[in-house]
Coordinates of C-alpha atoms and ligand atoms in Angstrom, one line a residue:
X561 CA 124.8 76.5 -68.1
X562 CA 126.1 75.9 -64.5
X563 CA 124.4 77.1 -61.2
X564 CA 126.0 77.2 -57.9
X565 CA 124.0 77.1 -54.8
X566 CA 126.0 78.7 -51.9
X567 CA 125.3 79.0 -47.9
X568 CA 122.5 76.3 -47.2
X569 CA 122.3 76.4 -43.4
X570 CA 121.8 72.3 -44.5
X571 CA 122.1 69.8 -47.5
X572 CA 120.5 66.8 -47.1
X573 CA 122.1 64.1 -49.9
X574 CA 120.3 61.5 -49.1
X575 CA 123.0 59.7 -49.9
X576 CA 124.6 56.4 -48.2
X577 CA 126.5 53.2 -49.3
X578 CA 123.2 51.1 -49.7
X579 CA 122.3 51.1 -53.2
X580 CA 118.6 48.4 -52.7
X581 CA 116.2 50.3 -51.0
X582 CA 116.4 51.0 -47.9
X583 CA 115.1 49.7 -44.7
X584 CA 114.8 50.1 -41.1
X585 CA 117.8 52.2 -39.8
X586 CA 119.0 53.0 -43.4
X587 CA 116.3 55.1 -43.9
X588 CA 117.3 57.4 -41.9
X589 CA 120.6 58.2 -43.6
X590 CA 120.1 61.6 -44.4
X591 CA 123.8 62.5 -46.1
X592 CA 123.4 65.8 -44.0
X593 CA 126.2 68.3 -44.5
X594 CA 126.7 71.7 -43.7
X595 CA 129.3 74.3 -45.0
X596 CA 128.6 72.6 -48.3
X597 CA 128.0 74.2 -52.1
X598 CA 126.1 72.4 -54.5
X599 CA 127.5 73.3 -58.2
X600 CA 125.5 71.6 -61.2
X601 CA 126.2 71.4 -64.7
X602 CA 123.7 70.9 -67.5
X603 CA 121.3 69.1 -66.2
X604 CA 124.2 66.7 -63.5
X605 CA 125.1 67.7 -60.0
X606 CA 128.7 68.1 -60.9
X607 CA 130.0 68.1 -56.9
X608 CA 128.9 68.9 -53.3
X609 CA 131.5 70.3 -51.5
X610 CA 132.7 72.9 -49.0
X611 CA 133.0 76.1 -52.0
X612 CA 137.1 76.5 -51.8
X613 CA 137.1 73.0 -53.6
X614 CA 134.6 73.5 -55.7
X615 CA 136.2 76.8 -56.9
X616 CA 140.1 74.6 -57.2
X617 CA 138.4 71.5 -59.2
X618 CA 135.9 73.8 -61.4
X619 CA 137.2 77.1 -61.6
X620 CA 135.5 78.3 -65.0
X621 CA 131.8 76.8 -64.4
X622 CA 131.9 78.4 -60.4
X623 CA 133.2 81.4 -62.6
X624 CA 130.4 81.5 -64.8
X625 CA 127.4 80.0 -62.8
X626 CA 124.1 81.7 -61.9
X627 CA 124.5 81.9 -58.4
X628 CA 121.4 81.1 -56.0
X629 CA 122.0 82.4 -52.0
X630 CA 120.2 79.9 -49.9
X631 CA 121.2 81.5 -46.7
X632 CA 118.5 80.2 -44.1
X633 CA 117.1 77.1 -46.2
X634 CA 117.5 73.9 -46.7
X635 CA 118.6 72.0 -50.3
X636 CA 117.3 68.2 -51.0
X637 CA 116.8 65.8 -54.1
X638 CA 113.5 66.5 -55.8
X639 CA 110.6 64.7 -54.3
X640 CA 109.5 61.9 -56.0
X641 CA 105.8 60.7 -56.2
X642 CA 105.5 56.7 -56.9
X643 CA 101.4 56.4 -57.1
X644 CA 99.4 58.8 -58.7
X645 CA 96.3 58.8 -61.4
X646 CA 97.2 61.9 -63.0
X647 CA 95.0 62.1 -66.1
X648 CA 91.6 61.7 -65.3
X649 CA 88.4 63.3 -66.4
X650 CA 86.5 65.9 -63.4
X651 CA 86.1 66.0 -60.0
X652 CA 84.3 64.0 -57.2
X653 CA 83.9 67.0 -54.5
X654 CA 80.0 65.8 -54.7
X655 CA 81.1 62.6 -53.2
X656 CA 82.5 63.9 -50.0
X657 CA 79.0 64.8 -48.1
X658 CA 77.3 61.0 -48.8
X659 CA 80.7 59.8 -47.6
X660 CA 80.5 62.8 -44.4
X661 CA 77.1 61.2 -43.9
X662 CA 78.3 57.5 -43.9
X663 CA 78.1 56.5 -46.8
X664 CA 81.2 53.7 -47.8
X665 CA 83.9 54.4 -50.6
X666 CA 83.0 51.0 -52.1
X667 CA 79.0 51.3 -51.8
X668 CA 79.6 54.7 -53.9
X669 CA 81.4 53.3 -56.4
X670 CA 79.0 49.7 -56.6
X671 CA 76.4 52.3 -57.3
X672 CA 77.7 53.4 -60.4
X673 CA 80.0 56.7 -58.7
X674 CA 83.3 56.6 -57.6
X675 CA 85.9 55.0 -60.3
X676 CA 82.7 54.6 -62.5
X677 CA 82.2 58.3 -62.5
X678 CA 85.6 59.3 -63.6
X679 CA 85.6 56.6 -65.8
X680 CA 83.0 58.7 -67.5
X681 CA 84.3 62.1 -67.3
X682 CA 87.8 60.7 -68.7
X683 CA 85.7 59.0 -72.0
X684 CA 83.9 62.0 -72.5
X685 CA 87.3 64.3 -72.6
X686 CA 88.9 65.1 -75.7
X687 CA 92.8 64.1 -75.7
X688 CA 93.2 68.1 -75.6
X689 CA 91.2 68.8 -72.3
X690 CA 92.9 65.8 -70.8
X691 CA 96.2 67.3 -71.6
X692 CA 95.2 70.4 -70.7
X693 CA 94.2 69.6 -67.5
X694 CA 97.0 67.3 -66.5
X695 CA 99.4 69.8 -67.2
X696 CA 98.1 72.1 -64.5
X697 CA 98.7 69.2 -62.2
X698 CA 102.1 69.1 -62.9
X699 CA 102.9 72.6 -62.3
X700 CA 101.4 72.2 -58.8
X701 CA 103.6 68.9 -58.0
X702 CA 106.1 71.0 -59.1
X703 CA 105.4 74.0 -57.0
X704 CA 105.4 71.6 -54.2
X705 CA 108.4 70.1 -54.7
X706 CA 107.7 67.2 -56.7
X707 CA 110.3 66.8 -60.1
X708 CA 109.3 63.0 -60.7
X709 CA 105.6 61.5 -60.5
X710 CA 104.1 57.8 -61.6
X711 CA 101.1 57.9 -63.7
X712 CA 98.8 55.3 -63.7
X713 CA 96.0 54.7 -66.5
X714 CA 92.2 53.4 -65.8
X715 CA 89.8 55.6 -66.3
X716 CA 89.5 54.4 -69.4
X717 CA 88.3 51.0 -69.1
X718 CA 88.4 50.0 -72.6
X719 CA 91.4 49.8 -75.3
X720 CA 90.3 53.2 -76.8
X721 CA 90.3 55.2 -73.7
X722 CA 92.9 53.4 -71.7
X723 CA 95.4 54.1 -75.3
X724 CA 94.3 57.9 -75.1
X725 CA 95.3 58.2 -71.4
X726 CA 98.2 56.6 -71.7
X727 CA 99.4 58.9 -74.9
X728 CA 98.5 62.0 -72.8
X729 CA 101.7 60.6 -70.4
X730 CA 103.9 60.3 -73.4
X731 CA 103.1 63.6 -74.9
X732 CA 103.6 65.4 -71.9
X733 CA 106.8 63.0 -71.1
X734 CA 107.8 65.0 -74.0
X735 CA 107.0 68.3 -73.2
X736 CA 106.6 69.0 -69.3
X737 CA 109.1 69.5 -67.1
X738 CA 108.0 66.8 -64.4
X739 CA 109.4 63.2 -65.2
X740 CA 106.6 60.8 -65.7
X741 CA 106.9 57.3 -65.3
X742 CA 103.7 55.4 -66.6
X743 CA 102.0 53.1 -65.3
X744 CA 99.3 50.4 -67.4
X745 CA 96.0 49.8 -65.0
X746 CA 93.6 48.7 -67.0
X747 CA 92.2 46.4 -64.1
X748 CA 91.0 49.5 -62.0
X749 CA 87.8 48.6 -61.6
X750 CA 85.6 46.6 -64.2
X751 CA 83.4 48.5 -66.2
X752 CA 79.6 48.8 -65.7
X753 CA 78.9 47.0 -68.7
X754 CA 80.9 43.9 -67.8
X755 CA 79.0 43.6 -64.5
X756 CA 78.8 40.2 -63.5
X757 CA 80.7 39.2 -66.6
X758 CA 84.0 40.4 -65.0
X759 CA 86.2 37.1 -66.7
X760 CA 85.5 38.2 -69.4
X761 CA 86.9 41.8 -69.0
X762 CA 89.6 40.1 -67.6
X763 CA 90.5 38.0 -70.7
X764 CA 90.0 41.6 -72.3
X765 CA 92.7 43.3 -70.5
X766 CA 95.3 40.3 -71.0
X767 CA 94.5 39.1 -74.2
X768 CA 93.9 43.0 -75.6
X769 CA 95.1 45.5 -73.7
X770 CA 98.4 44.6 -72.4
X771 CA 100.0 43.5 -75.9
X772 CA 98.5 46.7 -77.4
X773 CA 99.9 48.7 -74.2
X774 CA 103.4 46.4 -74.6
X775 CA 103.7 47.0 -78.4
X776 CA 103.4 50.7 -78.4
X777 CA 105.8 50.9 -75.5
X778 CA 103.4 53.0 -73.5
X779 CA 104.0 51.6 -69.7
X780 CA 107.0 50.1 -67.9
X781 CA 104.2 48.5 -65.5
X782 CA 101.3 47.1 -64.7
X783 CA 98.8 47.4 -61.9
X784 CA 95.9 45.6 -60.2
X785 CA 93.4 46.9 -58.0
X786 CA 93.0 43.4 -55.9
X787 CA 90.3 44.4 -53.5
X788 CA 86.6 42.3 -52.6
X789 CA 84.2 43.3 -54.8
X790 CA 86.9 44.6 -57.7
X791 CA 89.7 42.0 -59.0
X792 CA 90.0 38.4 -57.0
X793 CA 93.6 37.9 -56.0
X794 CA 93.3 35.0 -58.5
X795 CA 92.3 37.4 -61.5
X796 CA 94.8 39.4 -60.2
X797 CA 97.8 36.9 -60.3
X798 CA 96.8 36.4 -64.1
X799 CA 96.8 40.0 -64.9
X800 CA 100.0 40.6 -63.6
X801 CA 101.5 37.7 -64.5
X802 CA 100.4 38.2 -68.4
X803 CA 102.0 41.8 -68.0
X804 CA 105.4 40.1 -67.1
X805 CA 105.5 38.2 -70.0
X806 CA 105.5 41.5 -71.8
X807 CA 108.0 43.2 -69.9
X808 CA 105.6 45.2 -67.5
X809 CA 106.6 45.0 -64.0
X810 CA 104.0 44.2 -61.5
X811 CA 102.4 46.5 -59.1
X812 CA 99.4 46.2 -57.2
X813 CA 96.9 48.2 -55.1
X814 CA 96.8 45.6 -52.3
X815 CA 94.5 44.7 -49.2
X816 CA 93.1 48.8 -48.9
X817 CA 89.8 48.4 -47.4
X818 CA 89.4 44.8 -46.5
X819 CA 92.1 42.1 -45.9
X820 CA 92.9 39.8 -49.0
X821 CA 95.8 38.4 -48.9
X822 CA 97.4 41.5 -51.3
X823 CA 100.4 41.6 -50.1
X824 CA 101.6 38.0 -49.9
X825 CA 100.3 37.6 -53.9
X826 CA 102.4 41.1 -54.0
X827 CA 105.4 39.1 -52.4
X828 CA 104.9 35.9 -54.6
X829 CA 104.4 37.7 -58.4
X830 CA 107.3 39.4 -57.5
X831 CA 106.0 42.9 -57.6
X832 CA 108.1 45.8 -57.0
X833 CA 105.7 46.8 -54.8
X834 CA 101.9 46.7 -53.0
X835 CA 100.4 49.8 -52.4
X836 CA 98.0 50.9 -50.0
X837 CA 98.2 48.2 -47.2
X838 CA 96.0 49.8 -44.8
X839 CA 94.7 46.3 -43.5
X840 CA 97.6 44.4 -44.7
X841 CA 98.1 41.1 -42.2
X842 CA 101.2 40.1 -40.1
X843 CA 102.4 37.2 -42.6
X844 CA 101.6 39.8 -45.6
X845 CA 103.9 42.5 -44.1
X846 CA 106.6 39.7 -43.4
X847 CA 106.2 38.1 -46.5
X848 CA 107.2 41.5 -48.2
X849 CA 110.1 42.3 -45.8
X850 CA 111.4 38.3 -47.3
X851 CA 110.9 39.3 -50.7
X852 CA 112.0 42.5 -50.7
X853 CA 108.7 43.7 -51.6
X854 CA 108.4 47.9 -51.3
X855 CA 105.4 49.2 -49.4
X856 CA 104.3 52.3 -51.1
X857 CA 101.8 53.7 -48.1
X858 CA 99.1 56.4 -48.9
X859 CA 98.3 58.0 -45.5
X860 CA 96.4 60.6 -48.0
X861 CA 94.1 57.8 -48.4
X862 CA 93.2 57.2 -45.2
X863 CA 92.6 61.0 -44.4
X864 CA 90.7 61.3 -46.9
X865 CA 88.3 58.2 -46.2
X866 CA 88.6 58.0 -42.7
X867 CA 90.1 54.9 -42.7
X868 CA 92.4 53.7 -40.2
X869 CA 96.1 53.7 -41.4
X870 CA 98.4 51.4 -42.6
X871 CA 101.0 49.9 -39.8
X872 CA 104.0 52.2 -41.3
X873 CA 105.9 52.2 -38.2
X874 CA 106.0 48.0 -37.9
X875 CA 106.8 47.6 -41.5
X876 CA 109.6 49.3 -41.2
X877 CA 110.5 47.9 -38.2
X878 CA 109.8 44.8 -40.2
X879 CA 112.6 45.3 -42.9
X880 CA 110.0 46.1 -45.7
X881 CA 111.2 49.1 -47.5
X882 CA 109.0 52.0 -47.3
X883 CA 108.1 54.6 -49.8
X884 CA 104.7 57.4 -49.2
X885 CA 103.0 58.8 -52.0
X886 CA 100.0 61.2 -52.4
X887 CA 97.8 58.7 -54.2
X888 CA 96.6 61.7 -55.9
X889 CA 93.4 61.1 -57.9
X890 CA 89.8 62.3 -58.0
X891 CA 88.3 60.0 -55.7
X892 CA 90.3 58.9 -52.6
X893 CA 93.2 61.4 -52.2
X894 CA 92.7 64.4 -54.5
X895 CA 96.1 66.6 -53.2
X896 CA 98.9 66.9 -55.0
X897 CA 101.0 68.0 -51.1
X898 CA 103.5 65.5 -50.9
X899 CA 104.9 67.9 -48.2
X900 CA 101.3 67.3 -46.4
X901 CA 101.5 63.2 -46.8
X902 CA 105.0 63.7 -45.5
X903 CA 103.6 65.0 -42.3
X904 CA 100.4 62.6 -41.8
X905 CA 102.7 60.1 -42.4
X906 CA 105.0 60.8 -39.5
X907 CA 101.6 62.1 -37.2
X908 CA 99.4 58.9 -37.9
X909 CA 101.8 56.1 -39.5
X910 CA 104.3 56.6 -36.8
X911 CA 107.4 57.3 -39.0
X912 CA 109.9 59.9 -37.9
X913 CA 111.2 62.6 -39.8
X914 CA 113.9 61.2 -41.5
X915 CA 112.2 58.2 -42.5
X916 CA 109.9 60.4 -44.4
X917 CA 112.3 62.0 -46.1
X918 CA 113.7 58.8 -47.7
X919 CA 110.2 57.5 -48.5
X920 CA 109.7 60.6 -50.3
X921 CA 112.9 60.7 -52.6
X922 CA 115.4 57.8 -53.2
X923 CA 113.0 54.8 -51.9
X924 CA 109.9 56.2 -53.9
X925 CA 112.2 56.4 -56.9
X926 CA 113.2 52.9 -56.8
X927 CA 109.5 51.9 -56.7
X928 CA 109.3 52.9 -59.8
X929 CA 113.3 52.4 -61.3
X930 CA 114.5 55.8 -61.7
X931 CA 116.9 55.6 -57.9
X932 CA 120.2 55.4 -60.4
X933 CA 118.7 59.1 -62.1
X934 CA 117.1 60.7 -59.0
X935 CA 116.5 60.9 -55.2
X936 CA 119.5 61.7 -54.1
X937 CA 122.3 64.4 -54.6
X938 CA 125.3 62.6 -56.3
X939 CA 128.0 63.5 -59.0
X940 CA 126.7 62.4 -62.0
X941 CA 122.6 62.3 -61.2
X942 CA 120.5 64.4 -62.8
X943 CA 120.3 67.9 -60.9
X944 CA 116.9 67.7 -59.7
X945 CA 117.3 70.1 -56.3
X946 CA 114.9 71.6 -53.8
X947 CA 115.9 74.8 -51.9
X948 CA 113.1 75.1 -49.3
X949 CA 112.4 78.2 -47.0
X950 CA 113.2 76.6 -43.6
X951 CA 116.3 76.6 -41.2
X952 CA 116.3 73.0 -40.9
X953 CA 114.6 69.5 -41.9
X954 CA 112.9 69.1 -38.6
X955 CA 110.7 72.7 -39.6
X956 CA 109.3 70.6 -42.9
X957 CA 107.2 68.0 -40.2
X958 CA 106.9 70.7 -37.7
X959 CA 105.2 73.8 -39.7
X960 CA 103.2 70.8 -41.1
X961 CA 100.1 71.5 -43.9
X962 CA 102.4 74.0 -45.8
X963 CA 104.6 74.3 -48.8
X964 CA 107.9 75.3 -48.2
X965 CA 109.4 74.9 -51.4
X966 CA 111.2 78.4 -52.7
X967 CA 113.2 77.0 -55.7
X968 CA 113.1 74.0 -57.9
X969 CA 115.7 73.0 -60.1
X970 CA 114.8 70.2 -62.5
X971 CA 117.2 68.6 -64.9
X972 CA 119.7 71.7 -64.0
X973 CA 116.8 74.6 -65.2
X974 CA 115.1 76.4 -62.3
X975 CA 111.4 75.8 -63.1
X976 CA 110.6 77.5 -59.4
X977 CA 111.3 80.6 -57.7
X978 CA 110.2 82.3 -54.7
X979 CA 107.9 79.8 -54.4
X980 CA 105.9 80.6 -57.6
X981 CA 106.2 78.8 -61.4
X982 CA 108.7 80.8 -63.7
Ligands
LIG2075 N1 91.7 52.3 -55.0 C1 91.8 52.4 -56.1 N2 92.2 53.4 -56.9 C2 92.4 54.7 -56.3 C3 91.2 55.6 -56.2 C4 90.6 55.9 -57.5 C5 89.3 56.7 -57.4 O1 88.6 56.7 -56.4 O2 89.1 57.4 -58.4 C6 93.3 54.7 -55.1 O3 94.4 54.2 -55.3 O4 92.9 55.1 -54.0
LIG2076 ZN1 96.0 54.3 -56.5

C-alpha cells in the first residue's frame, strides 16, 4: 500500500548532514521544504520531492496511492517521547492540594505516598488491568502526535512486579501501534520495607534483577533515580555499572530536586543521557557537553511541582545535545501533550522553536537508539509522519496548550484522522 501526501503549505524533514545528535546551531536544521510531496511505501518514506518527480521515478505507486490533501498544514517525523513511566497502577490527583498547600514532592513520598503509592496500585493490578490501562495511554500519545515512546519500569519494586511491568511493554510492543522502547528502573525508589536497609535492596537489584531483566531480554537500559534521600551517586554508579555488564545502557534521573553531582557521574558511566537536570551545576552541564552526554529536560516536571527549570537555553549553548520529553507518569508530570512540553519548553527553558522541534523527534530518538528508524523524514526510514492542522511551524509554539495533530501515519498505516483514533 502506498500513500501520497500532496500540497503541505510546509515539510519539515528534519533532516541534515549530522548524523550524532545535534547541538547548538544544528538543532535548528529544520530540512524545511515547500512544493514538496511525501510518497511512502509499506511502512518506508519512499521520496520527498516536488510531485512531477515523484510521478517520473514511481509512476505505478503515485498511480495507485491513497492520496491525503494537506492543503494548509504542516507534515513532520512522528514525535518521539524519550522518558516516560507508562505502566503504572492509579492516579495521584489527591496529591496535588498537600503539594498546593506546601507540602514538598520528596516529604510526600518519605511519608509512604508518592512513588510508594503507585508502587502499591501497580502490585495490586492484574497484568490485564495494567495492559488495559496502558493501552489507553498510547492511543492518546498517539492522538497527540507521538508514534515512539520509552517506557521505564519501577513500580514494581520487587523481581515479581518489576517482571510483570516489564512484560506489559513487550506484549504491547507486540500489539500497539506506538513503538516502545523499554526501559529497566528497578532503582526508582527503595521500597518501604527495605527502609534503612537500602544496600541491601541495592545488592537485590544488581545481583537479582538486572540478570533476570538481561536474560529475558526485557530492557535495552537501565535507569537510576540518583537523588538525596533515594539512591547515593555511589549506589548509583554500581547499579549502572552492573547493568553495563549485561548489555543495558545507562540512564539516569540526575540532580532533579537538589544538586548531586548527577550529571558528571552521568558523564563518567558513560550514560546516553541524564534526565531531569533542573539543578544540574556548571561543571555537570560541561562535563556532559565533553562527553557527549544527551540532556533529556522535563519542563513538565517543573510545572507540575513548581520547581524552577532546568538551564535549557545554556546547555545548548553549551554543546550538550538536547532532547524534552513529557516525563509522563502519575506523580510528577501526569500529560501525555508533548505538543504542551514543546511550548513550556520554549516559554520557560528559553529554547526557540526550532530547537524544540529537534528535541522532540530525531535528538529524543537517539536518546533512546531508534534516530537510524525514526525522527526524521528520509528514503528508507520508517514512514512515521504527522500532518498537523496549522499553516506553519511557528503556529505549533504560538497556539500553544493545544493539539494540532489531524493525521498520523505510523509505520505507513494512518492510525489518526481528523484528529480522532481510526
Ligand atoms: N523522579 C522520579 N521519577 C519520576 C516521578 C515518579 C512519580 O512521582 O511517580 C520522575 O521522573 O519525575
Ligand atoms: Zn522519570
Amino acid at each position: 500500500m502506498a500513500i501520497l501526501i500532496n500540497n503541505a503549505n510546509e515539510v519539515l524533514t528534519m533532516e541534515s548532514d549530522v548524523k550524532l545528535p545535534r547541538r547548538r546551531e544544528q538543532m535548528s536544521e529544520l530540512g524545511l521544504k515547500t512544493e514538496v510531496s511525501v510518497l511512502i511505501e509499506g511502512d518506508r518514506i519512499a521520496m520527498i520531492a516536488p510531485l512531477d518527480e515523484i510521478k517520473q521515478e514511481y509512476p505505478h505507486l503515485v498511480g495507485s496511492a491513497e492520496v491525503i490533501d494537506a492543503r494548509g498544514k504542516i507534515v513532520m517525523p512522528g514525535l518521539v517521547d524519550c522518558h516516560t513511566h507508562l505502566v503504572h497502577g492509579g492516579t495521584r490527583e489527591h496529591e496535588l492540594n498537600m503539594r498546593l498547600a506546601g507540602r514538598s514532592y520528596m516529604d510526600i513520598m518519605n511519608e509512604g505516598g508518592g512513588i510508594h503509592y503507585t508502587t502499591t496500585k501497580t502490585r495490586e493490578a492484574s497484568f490485564d488491568g495494567l495492559y488495559n490501562k496502558t493501552v489507553q495511554h498510547l492511543n492518546e500519545f498517539l492522538r497527540h502526535g507521538v508514534t515512539t515512546v520509552e517506557a521505564k519500569s519501577g513500580y514494581g519494586l520487587d523481581l515479581e512486579n518489576e517482571i510483570k511491568q516489564l512484560y506489559v511493554v513487550k506484549k504491547l510492543q507486540e500489539e500497539h501501534a506506538v513503538d516502545i522502547v523499554s526501559t529497566f528502573m528497578g532503582a526508582h525508589a527503595v521500597p518501604k520495607e527495605y527502609k534503612g536497609n537500602e544496600d541491601e535492596f541495592v545488592k537485590i537489584i544488581i545481583e537479582q534483577m538486572i540478570p533476570k531483566v538481561a536474560e529475558l531480554g526485557l530492557a535495552e537500559f537501565n535507569d537510576v533515580f540518583c537523588e538525596k534521600g533515594v539512591f547515593t551517586p555511589a549506589q548509583s554508579r554500581l547499579i549502572l555499572e552492573a547493568g553495563k555488564a549485561y548489555g543495558l545502557t545507562p540512564k539516569i534521573h540526575a540532580d532533579e530536586i537538589e544538586p548531586y553531582e548527577g550529571a558528571e557521574l552521568a558523564a563518567e558511566v558513560g550514560a546516553i543521557s541524564a534526565e531531569h537536570l533542573l539543578v544540574a551545576s556548571d561543571e555537570g552541564i560541561a562535563a556532559m557537553a565533553k562527553a557527549g552526554t544527551i540532556a533529556v529536560l522535563l519542563p513538565g516536571t517543573a510545572f507540575f511541582l513548581r520547581a524552577p527549570y532546568a538551564r535549557g537555553r545554556l546547555m545548548v549553548d553549551s554543546g550538550v545535545p538536547v532532547a524534552i520529553s513529557t516525563d509522563f507518569n502519575p506523580g510528577s508530570s501526569p500529560t501525555i501533550s508533548l505538543p504542551f512540553i514543546q511550548n513550556l519548553a520554549c516559554m520557560n527553558m528559553g529554547m526557540t522553536m526550532e530547537e524544540v522541534l529537534c528535541a522532540t523527534t530525531i535528538n529524543a530518538a537517539h536518546a533512546i537508539k531508534r534516530a537510524d528508524e525514526v525522527g526524521t523524514l528520509e528514503k528508507g526510514k520508517q514512514a512515521d509522519v504527522l500532518i498537523l492542522d496549522v499553516p506553519n511551524y511557528k503556529q505549533l509554539q504560538y497556539f500553544y496548550g493545544m493539539n494540532h495533530t489531524d493525521t498520523v501515519i505510523k509505520a505507513g498505516d494512518v492510525v489518526v484522522k481528523g484528529g480522532s483514533l481510526l
